[in-house]
CSV table of C-alpha atoms in Angstrom, one decimal:
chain,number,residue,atom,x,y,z
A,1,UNK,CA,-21.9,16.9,6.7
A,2,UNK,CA,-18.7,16.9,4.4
A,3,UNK,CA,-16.1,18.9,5.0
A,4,UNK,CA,-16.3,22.3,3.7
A,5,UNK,CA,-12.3,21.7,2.4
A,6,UNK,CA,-12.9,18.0,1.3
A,7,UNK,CA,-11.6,16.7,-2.1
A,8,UNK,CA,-14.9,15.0,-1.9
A,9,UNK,CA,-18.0,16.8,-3.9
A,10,UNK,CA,-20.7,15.5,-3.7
A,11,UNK,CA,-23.1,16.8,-6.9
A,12,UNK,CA,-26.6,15.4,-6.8
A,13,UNK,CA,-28.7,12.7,-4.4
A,14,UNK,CA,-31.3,10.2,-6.1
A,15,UNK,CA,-33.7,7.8,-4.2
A,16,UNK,CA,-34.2,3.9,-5.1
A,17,UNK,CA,-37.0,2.2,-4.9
A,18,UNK,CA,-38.0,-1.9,-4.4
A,19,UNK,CA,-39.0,-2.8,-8.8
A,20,UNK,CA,-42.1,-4.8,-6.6
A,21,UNK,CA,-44.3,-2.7,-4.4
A,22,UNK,CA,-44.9,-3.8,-0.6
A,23,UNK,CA,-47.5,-4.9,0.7
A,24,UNK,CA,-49.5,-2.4,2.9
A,25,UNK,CA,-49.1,-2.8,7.0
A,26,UNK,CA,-45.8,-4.4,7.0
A,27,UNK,CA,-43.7,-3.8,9.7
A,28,UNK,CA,-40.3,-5.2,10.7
A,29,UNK,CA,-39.7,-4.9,14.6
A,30,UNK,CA,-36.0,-4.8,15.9
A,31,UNK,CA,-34.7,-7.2,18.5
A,32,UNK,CA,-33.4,-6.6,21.9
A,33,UNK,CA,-30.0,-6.7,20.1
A,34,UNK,CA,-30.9,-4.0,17.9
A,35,UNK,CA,-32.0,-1.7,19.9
A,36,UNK,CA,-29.0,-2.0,22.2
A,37,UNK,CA,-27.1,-0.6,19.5
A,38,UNK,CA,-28.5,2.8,18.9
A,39,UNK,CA,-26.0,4.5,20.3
A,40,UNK,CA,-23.5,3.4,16.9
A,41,UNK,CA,-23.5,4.1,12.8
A,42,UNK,CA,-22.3,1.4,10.7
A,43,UNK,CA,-20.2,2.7,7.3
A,44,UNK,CA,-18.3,0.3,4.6
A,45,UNK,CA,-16.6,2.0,1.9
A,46,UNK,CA,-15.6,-0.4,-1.4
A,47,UNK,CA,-12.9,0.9,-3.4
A,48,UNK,CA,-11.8,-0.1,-6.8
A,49,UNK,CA,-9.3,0.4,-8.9
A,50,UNK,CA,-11.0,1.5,-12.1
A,51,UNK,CA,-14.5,2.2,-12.6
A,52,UNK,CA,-16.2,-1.9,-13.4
A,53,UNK,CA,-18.8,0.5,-15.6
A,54,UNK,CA,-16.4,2.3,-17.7
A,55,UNK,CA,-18.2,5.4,-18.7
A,56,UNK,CA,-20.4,6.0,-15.5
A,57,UNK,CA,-24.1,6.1,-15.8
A,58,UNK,CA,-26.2,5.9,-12.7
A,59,UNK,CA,-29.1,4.4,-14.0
A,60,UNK,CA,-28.6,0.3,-14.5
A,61,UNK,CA,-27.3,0.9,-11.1
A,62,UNK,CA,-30.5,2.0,-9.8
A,63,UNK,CA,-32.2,-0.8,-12.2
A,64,UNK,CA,-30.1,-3.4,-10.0
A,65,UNK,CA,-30.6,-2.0,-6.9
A,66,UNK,CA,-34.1,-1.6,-7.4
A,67,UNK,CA,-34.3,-5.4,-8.2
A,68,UNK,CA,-32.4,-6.5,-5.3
A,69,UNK,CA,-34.6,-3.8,-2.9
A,70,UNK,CA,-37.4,-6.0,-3.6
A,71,UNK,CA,-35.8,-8.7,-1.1
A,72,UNK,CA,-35.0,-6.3,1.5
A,73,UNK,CA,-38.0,-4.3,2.0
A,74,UNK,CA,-36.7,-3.3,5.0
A,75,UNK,CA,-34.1,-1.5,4.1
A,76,UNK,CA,-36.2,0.6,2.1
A,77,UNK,CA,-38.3,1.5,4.7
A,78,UNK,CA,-38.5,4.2,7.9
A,79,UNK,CA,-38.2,3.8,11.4
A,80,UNK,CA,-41.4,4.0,13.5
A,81,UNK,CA,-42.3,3.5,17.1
A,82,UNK,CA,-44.6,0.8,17.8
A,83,UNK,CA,-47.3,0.3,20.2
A,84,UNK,CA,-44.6,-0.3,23.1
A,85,UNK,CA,-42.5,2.4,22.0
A,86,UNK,CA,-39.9,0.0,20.7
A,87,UNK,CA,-38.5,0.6,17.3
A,88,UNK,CA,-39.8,-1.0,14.5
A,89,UNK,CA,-39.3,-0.5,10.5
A,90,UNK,CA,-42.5,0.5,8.1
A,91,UNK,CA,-42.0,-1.3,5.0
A,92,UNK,CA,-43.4,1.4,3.0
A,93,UNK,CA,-40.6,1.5,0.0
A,94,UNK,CA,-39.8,5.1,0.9
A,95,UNK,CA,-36.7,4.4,-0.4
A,96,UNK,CA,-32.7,4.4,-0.4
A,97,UNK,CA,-31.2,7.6,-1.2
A,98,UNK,CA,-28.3,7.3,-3.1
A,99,UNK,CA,-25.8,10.2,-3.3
A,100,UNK,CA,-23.2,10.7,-6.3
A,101,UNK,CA,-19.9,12.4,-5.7
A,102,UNK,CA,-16.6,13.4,-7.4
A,103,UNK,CA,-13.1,12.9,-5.9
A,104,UNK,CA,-10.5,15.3,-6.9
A,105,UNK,CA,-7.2,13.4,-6.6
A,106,UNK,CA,-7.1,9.9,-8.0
A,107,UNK,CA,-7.8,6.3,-5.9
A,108,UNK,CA,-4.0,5.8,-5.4
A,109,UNK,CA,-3.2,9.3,-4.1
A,110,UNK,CA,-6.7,9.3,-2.2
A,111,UNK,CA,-5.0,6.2,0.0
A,112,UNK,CA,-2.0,7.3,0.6
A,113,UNK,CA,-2.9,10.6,1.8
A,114,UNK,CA,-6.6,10.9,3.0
A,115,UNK,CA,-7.2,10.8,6.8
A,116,UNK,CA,-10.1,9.1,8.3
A,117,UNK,CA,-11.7,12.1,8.4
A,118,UNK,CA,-11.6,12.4,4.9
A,119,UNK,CA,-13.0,9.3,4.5
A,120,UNK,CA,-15.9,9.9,6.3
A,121,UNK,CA,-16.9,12.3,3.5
A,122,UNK,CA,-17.1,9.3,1.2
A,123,UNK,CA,-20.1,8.0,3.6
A,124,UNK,CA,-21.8,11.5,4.3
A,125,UNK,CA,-24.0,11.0,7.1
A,126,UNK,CA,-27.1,12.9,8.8
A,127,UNK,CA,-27.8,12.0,12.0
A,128,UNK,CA,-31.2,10.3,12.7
A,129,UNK,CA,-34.3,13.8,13.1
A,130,UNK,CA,-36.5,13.2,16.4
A,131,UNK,CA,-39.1,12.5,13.8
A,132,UNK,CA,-37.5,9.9,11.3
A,133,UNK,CA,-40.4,9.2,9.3
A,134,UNK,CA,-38.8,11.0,6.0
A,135,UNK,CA,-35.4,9.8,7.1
A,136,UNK,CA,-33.8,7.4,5.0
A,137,UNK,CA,-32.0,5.2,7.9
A,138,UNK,CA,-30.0,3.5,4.7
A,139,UNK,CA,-27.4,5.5,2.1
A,140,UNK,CA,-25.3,4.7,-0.5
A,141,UNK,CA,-22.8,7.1,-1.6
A,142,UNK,CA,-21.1,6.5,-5.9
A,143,UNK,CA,-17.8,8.5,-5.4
A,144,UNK,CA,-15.9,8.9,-8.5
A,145,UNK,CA,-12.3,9.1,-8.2
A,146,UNK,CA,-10.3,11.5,-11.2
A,147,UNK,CA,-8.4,8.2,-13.5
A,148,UNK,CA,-11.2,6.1,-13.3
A,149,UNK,CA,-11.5,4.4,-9.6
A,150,UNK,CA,-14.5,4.6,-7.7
A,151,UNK,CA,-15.6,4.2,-3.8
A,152,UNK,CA,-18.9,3.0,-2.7
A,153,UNK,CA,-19.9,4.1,0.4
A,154,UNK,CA,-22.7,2.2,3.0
A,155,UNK,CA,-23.6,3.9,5.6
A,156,UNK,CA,-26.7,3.3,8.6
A,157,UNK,CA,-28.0,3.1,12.0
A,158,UNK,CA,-26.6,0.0,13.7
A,159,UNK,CA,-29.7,-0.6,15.1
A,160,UNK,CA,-30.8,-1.4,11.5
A,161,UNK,CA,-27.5,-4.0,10.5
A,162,UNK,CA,-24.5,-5.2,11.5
A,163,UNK,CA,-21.3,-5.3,9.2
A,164,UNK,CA,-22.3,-8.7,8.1
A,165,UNK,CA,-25.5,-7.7,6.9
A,166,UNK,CA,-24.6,-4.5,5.3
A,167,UNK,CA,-21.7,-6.5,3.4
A,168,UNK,CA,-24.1,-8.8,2.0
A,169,UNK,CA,-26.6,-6.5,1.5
A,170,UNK,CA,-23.6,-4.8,-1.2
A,171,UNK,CA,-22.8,-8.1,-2.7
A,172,UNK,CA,-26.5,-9.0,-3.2
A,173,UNK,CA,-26.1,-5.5,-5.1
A,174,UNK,CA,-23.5,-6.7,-7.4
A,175,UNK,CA,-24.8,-10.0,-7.7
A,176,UNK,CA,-28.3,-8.7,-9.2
A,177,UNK,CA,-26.5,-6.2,-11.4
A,178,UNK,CA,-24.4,-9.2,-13.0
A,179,UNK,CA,-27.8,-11.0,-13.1
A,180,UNK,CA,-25.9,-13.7,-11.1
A,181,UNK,CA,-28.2,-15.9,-8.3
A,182,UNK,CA,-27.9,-14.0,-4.7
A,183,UNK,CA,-25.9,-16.5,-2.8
A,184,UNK,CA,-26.9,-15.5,0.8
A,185,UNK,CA,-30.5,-14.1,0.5
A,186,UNK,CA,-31.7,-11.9,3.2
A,187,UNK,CA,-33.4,-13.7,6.2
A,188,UNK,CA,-35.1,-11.1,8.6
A,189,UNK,CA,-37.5,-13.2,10.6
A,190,UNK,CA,-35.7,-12.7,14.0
A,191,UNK,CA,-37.3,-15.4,15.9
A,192,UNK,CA,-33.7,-17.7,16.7
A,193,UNK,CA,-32.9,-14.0,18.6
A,194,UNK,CA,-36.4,-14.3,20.9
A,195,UNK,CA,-35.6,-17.3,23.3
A,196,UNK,CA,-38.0,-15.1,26.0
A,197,UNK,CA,-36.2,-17.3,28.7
A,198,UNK,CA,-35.2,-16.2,32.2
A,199,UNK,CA,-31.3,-15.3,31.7
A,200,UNK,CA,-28.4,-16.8,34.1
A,201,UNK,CA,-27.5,-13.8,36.0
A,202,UNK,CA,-24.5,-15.5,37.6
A,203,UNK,CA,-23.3,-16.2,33.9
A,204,UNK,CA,-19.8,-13.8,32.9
A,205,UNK,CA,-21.7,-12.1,29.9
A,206,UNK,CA,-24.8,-11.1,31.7
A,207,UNK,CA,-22.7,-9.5,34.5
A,208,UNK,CA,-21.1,-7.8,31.5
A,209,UNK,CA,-23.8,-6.0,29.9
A,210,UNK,CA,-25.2,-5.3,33.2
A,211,UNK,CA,-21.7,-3.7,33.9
A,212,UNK,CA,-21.8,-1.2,30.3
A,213,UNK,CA,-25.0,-1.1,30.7
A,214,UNK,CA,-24.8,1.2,34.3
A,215,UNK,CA,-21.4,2.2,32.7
A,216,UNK,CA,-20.9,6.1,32.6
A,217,UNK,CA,-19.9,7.8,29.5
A,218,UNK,CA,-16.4,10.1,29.7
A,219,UNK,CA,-17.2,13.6,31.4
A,220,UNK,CA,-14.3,14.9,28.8
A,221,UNK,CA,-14.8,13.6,25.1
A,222,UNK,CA,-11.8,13.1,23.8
A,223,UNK,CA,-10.9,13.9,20.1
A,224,UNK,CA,-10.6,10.4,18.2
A,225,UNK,CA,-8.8,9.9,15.6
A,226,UNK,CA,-8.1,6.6,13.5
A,227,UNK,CA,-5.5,4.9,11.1
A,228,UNK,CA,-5.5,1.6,8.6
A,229,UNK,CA,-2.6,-0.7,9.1
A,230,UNK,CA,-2.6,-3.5,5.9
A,231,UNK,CA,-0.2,-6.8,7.0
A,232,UNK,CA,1.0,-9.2,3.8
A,233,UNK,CA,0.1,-13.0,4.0
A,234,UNK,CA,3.9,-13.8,4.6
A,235,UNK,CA,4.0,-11.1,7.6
A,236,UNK,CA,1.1,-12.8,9.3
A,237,UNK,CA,2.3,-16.0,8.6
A,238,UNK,CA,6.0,-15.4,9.8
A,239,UNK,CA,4.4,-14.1,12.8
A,240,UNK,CA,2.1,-16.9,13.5
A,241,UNK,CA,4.8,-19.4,12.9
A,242,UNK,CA,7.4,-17.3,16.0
A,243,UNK,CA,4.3,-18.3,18.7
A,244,UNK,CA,3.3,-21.8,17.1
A,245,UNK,CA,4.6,-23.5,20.5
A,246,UNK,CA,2.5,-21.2,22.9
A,247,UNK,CA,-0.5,-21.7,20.5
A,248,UNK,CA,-0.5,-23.6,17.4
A,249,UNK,CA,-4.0,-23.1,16.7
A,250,UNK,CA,-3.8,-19.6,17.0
A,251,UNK,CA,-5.7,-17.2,14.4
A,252,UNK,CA,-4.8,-13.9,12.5
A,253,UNK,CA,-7.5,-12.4,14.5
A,254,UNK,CA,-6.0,-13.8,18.0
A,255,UNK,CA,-2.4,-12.7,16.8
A,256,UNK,CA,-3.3,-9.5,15.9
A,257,UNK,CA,-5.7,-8.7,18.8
A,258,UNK,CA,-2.8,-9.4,21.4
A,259,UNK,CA,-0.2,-7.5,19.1
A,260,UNK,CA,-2.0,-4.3,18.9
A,261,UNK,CA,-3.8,-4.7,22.9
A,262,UNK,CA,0.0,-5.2,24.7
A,263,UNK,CA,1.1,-2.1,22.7
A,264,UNK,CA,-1.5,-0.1,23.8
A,265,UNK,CA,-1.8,-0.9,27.2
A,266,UNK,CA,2.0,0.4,26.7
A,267,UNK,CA,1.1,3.8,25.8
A,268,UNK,CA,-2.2,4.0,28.4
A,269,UNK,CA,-1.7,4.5,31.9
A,270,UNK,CA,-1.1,2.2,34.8
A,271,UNK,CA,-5.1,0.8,35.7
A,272,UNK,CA,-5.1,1.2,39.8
A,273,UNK,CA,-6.0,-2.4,40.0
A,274,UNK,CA,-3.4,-3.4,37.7
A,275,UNK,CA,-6.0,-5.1,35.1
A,276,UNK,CA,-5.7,-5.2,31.6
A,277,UNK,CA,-9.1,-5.8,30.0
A,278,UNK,CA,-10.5,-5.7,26.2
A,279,UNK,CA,-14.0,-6.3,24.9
A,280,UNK,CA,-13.9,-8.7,22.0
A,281,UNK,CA,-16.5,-8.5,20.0
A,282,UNK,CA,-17.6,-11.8,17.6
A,283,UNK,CA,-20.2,-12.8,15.0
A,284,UNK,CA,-22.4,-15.7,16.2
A,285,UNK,CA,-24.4,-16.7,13.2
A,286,UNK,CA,-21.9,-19.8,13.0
A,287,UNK,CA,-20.5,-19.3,16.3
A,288,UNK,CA,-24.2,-20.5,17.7
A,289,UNK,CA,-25.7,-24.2,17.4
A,290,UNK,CA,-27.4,-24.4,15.2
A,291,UNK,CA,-25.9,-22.0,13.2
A,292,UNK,CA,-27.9,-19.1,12.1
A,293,UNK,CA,-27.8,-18.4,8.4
A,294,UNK,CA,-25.2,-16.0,6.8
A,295,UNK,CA,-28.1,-14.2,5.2
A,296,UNK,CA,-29.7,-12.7,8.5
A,297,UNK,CA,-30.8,-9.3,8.8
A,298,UNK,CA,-29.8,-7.5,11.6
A,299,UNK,CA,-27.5,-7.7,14.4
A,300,UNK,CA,-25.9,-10.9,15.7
A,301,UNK,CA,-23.1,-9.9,17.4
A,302,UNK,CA,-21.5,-11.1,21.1
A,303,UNK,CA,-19.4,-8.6,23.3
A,304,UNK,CA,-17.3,-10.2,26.2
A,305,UNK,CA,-14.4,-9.1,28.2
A,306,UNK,CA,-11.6,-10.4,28.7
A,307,UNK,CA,-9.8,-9.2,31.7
A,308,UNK,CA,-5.2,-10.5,32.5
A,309,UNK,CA,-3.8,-8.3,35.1
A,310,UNK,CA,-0.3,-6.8,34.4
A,311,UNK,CA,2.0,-10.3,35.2
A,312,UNK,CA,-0.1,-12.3,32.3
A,313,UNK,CA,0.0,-9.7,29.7
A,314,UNK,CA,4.0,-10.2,29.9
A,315,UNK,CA,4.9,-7.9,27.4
A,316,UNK,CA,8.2,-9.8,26.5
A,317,UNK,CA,6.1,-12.5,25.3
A,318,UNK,CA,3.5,-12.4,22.3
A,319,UNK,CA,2.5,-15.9,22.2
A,320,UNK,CA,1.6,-16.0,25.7
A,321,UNK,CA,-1.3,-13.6,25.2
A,322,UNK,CA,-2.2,-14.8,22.3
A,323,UNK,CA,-2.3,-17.7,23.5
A,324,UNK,CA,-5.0,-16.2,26.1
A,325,UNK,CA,-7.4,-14.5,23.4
A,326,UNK,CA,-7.5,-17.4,21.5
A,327,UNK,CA,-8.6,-20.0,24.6
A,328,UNK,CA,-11.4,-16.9,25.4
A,329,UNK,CA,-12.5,-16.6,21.5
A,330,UNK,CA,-12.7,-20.4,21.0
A,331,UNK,CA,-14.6,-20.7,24.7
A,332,UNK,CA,-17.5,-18.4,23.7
A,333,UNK,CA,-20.2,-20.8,23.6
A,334,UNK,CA,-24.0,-21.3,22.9
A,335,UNK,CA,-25.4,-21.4,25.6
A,336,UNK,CA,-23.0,-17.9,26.6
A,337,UNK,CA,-24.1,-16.1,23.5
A,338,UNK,CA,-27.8,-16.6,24.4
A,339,UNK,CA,-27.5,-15.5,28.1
A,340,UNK,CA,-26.7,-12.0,26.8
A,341,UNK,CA,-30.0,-12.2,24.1
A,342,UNK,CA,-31.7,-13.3,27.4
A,343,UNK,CA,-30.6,-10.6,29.1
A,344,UNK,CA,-31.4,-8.0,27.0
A,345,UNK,CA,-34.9,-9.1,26.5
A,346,UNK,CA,-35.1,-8.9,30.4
A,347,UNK,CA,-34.4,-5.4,30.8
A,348,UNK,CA,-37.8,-4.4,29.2
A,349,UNK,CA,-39.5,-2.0,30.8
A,350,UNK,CA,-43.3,-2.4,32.3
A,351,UNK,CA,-45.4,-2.6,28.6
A,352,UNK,CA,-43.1,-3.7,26.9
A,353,UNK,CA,-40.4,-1.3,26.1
A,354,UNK,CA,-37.0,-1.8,25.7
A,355,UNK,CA,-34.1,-0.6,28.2
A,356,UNK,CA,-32.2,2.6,26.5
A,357,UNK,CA,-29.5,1.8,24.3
A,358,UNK,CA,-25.7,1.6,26.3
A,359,UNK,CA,-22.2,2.0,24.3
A,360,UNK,CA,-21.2,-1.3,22.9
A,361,UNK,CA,-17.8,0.0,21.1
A,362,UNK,CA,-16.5,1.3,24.6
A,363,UNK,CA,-15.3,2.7,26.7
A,364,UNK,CA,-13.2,0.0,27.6
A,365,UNK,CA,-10.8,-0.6,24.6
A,366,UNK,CA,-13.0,-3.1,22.3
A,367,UNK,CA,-11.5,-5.7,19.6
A,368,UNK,CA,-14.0,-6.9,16.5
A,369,UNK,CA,-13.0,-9.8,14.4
A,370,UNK,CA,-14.1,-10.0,10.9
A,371,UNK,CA,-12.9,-13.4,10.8
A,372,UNK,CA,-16.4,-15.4,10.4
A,373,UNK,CA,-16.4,-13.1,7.0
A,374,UNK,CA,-13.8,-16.1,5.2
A,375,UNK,CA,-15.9,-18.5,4.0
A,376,UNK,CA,-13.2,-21.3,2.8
A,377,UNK,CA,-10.4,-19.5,1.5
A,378,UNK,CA,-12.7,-16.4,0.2
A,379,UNK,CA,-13.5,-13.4,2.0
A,380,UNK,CA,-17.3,-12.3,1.5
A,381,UNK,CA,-15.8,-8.2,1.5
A,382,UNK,CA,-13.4,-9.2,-1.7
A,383,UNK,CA,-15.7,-11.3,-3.6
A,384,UNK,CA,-18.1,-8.2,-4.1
A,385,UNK,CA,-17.1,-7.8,-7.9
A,386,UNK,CA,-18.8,-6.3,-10.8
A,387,UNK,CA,-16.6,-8.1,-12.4
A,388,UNK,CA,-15.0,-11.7,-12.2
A,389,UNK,CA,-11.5,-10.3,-12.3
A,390,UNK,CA,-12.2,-7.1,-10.6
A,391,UNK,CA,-11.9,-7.4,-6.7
A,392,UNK,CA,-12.2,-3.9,-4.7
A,393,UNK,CA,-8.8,-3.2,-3.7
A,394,UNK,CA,-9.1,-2.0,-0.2
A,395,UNK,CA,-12.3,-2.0,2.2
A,396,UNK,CA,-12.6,0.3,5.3
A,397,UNK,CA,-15.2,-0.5,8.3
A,398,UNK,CA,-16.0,2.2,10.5
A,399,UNK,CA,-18.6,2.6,13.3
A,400,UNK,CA,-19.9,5.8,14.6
A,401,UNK,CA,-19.8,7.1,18.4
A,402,UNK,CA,-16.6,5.3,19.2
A,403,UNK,CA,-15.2,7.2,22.7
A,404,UNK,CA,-13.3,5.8,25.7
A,405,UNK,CA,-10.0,3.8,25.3
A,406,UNK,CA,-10.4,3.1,21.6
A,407,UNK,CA,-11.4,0.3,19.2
A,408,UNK,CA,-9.5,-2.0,17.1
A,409,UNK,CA,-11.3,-3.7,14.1
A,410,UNK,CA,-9.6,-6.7,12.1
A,411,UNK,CA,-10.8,-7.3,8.5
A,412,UNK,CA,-10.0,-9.9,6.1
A,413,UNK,CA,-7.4,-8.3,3.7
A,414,UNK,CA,-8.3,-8.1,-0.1
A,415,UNK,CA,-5.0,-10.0,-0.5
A,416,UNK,CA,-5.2,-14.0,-0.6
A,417,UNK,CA,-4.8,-16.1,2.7
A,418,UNK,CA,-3.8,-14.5,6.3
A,419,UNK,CA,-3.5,-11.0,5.1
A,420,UNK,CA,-5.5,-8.9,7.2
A,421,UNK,CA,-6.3,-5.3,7.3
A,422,UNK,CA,-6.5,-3.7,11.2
A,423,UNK,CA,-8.2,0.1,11.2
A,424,UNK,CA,-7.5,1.5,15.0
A,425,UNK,CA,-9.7,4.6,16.9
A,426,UNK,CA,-7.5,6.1,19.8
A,427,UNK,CA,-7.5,9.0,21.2
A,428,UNK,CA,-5.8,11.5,19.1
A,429,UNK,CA,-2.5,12.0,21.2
A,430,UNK,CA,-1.4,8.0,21.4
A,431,UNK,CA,-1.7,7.1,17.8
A,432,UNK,CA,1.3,8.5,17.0
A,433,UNK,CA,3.3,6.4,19.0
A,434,UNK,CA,1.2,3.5,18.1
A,435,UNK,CA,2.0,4.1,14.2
A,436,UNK,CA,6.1,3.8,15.0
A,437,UNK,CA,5.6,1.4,17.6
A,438,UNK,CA,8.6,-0.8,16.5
A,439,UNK,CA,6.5,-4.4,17.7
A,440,UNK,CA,4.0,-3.1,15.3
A,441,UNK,CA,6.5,-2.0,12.0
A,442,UNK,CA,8.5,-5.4,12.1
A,443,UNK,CA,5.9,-6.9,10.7
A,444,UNK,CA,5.8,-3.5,7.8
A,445,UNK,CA,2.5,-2.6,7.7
A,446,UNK,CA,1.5,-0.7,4.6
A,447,UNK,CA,-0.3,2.0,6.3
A,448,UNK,CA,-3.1,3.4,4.4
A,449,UNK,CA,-5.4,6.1,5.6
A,450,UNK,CA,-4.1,7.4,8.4
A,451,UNK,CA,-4.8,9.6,11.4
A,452,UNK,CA,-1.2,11.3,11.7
C-alpha cells in the first residue's frame, strides 16, 4: 500500500477488459521456470516528460488496451491451481485493473528527490490473497505528474512475466494505441521450455539451482534500500576504451558488472574462504539455438555463478575482471541453459507438482543484464512512444523480495549508444559508501532516485 506521506495519490481504480471475448475453458499453465519464481514481483515504471495525451482522458487508453488484451488473454486472466496443484492462468477476461494517480511535485523534481521507496508508490502493489481468484495478478498504474509529465507503472507476479515480456507487453500498448502493427506479438505456447529430458547433474548450473534451491533464507532481514546511477555514452565509452587490451570485446554490461561487484565486495566483509562470487542473471531467447522469439510470454531467464577468489578479483585492475565476466557471459551456452529447464522439471513432486519456489534474486549478490533488450542500435524500453519524437525519459526496473547481499540491475539507458542506467539494492548501511565510492564517481554518474 502507498505510503500514508507519499506525494503520490492515487484517486480512482478502473478494470480493462480483452475488446474480443475468450473462449470458455482456456487455461494457460506455467512452466517449471515460472513457478520457480514465485518468490519475486516484477515492476517497470515509464516516465515522460510531458503528458503524449495532452489533456488526460482515460478512456482511448482503455480503448487501446482493451484491443491489445485481446492478444494476451492471459494477462487478463486469474491464477488457478490445476489438477496437480501447479499454477496455471484461467483465461476468463477478468481483467486488468488500472489505477490513476496524481503526483504532487513535478517529473523533474520527482527524480531528483524521490527515494525508491517513493517510487514504489507509483507501482502500488497487493500481495497475492491465499485465494487469488478475484486477484488481478497484472496492474497498471497512470500517475500524473503536476506540469504535464506522467509515469506509467507495470507491476506483477514474476511467476506470470519476466521484464522482457512485461516491456513488450507496454509497447504492444502503445503500438495499438498509435494503431501502428505490434512488432513482437505475444507467443505463450511454452513448449521450447518442456524438453522433459533427464538433466546433467554433474553440469555447473544444475549444481547451482540445487545449491539456492536448499539455500537458507537470512535469520535477520535486513532493511534494503536502493539507488539509480545513469552513465553518459562518452563515460562508458572512455571506460571501455582504458581495459580494451585485457578485453577488447568487452560489453557495457561486463564493464559495469565488474565495476560495481569489486566495489562492493570492498564494503562487504572478508568471505572465510576467501571467494568472491555473483549470480549473473541473462535473457536466453537469443542466447539459445535456435533462438526463441522476442515475443514469448513468460519467463526465459538463466542464473549462473560466477565464483574468483580474492587474488583474481585484483582490485587494482578493472579490465582483469572484466575481462572474467565477459569470458563467463559469452560461455553460457545451449546446451547449459537447458540443463537448468531440465532440472527444474525434475524436481516435480510424485503427481505432478512442482518443487516450491527458491529465491532467484539472492542471497548471494545477483547481476541482471538488460543487454539482449538493444535490438541494433535501439533499445525496446526507449522505443515505447506514443509519439515518434517522444521517448520516456527515464525507466526504472525493480523486483520484489530482494534480501541477502544485494542485486545490481543494468538497463539500456534512454540515451543513444553505451549509455546505461545501473539501479542497485544493498543493504541499507553500505549504500552510502557505495554512492561516493570514488571508482564509481569518475565516471559522474547522474544519480537519480536515490536511497540516501
Amino acid at each position: 500500500m502507498a505510503n500514508i506521506n507519499s506525494r503520490v495519490s492515487v484517486h480512482s481504480m478502473l478494470t480493462a477488459v480483452s475488446s474480443k471475448p475468450v473462449g470458455p475453458g482456456q487455461t494457460h499453465p506455467l512452466s517449471a521456470l515460472d513457478h520457480a519464481m514465485a518468490l519475486h514481483t516484477l515492476h517497470l515504471v515509464f516516465y515522460y516528460k510531458k503528458n503524449p495525451f495532452g489533456i488526460f482522458d482515460v478512456d482511448p487508453l482503455r480503448v487501446s488496451l482493451s484491443e491489445v488484451l485481446s492478444l494476451y488473454p492471459q494477462v487478463a486472466g486469474r491464477l488457478t491451481r490445476g489438477e496437480s496443484g501447479n499454477w496455471e492462468v484461467k483465461c476468463n477476461d477478468a481483467g486488468v485493473r488500472i489505477l490513476r494517480a496524481n503526483v504532487g511535485v513535478t517529473i523533474d523534481e520527482w527524480l531528483r528527490s524521490a527515494d525508491v521507496s517513493e517510487e514504489k508508490d507509483l507501482t502500488v502493489w497487493e500481495e497475492m490473497p491465499e485465494d487469488p481468484s478475484t486477484w488481478s495478478p497484472f496492474r497498471i498504474q497512470v500517475n500524473e505528474f503536476e506540469g504535464g509529465g506522467v509515469a506509467f507503472g507495470l507491476s506483477c507476479t514474476h511467476m506470470n512475466a519476466d521484464p522482457t515480456s512485461v516491456t513488450l507487453l507496454f509497447k504492444s500498448w502503445i503500438e495499438s494505441h498509435r494503431q501502428e502493427p505490434i512488432e513482437h506479438p505475444p507467443l505463450f505456447n511454452s513448449t521450447p521450455l518442456h524438453h522433459q529430458r533427464v538433466p546433467d547433474t554433474s553440469g555447473k548450473s544444475t549444481n547451482y539451482y540445487a545449491n539456492k534451491a536448499n539455500a537458507r533464507t537470512p535469520s535477520v532481514k535486513m532493511k534494503m534500500v536502493t539507488a539509480t546511477f545513469r552513465f553518459s555514452n562518452s563515460a562508458i565509452n572512455k571506460c571501455l576504451n582504458e581495459v580494451h587490451d585485457q578485453c577488447p570485446q568487452a560489453t557495457p554490461f561486463d564493464l559495469l558488472a565488474a565495476l560495481f561487484w569489486t566495489r562492493l565486495v570492498l564494503l562487504k566483509a572478508p568471505k572465510h574462504d576467501n571467494k568472491c562470487s555473483l549470480s549473473v542473471c541473462l535473457d536466453f531467447r537469443r542466447l539459445v539455438q535456435p533462438p526463441i522469439p522476442l515475443g514469448y510470454f513468460g519467463n526465459a531467464l538463466h542464473f549462473s555463478m560466477l565464483t574468483l577468489n580474492e587474488e583474481e578479483m585484483d582490485y587494482g585492475k578493472l579490465g582483469h575482471v572484466v575481462e572474467l565476466v565477459h569470458r563467463h557471459v559469452s560461455g553460457v551456452e545451449t546446451e547449459e541453459v537447458w540443463n537448468a529447464v531440465d532440472w527444474l522439471e525434475s524436481q516435480k513432486e510424485e503427481g505432478g507438482k512442482h518443487a516450491p519456489p527458491f529465491r532467484m534474486y539472492g542471497p548471494e549478490l545477483t547481476c541482471v543484464s538488460m543487454e539482449h533488450m538493444i535490438i541494433g542500435n535501439k533499445s525496446l524500453m526507449s522505443s515505447a512512444r506514443f509519439k515518434s519524437d517522444e521517448k520516456p525519459v527515464h525507466v526504472a526496473c525493480h523486483f520484489g523480495n530482494v534480501v541477502g547481499e544485494g542485486l545490481i540491475v543494468v538497463l539500456p539507458s534512454v540515451e543513444e549508444d553505451l549509455a546505461r542506467t545501473v539501479i542497485v539494492t544493498l543493504p541499507e548501511e553500505e549504500m552510502p559508501q557505495l554512492c561516493e565510492d570514488q571508482a564509481i564517481q569518475r565516471l559522474q554518474p547522474t544519480m537519480l532516485i536515490s536511497g540516501r
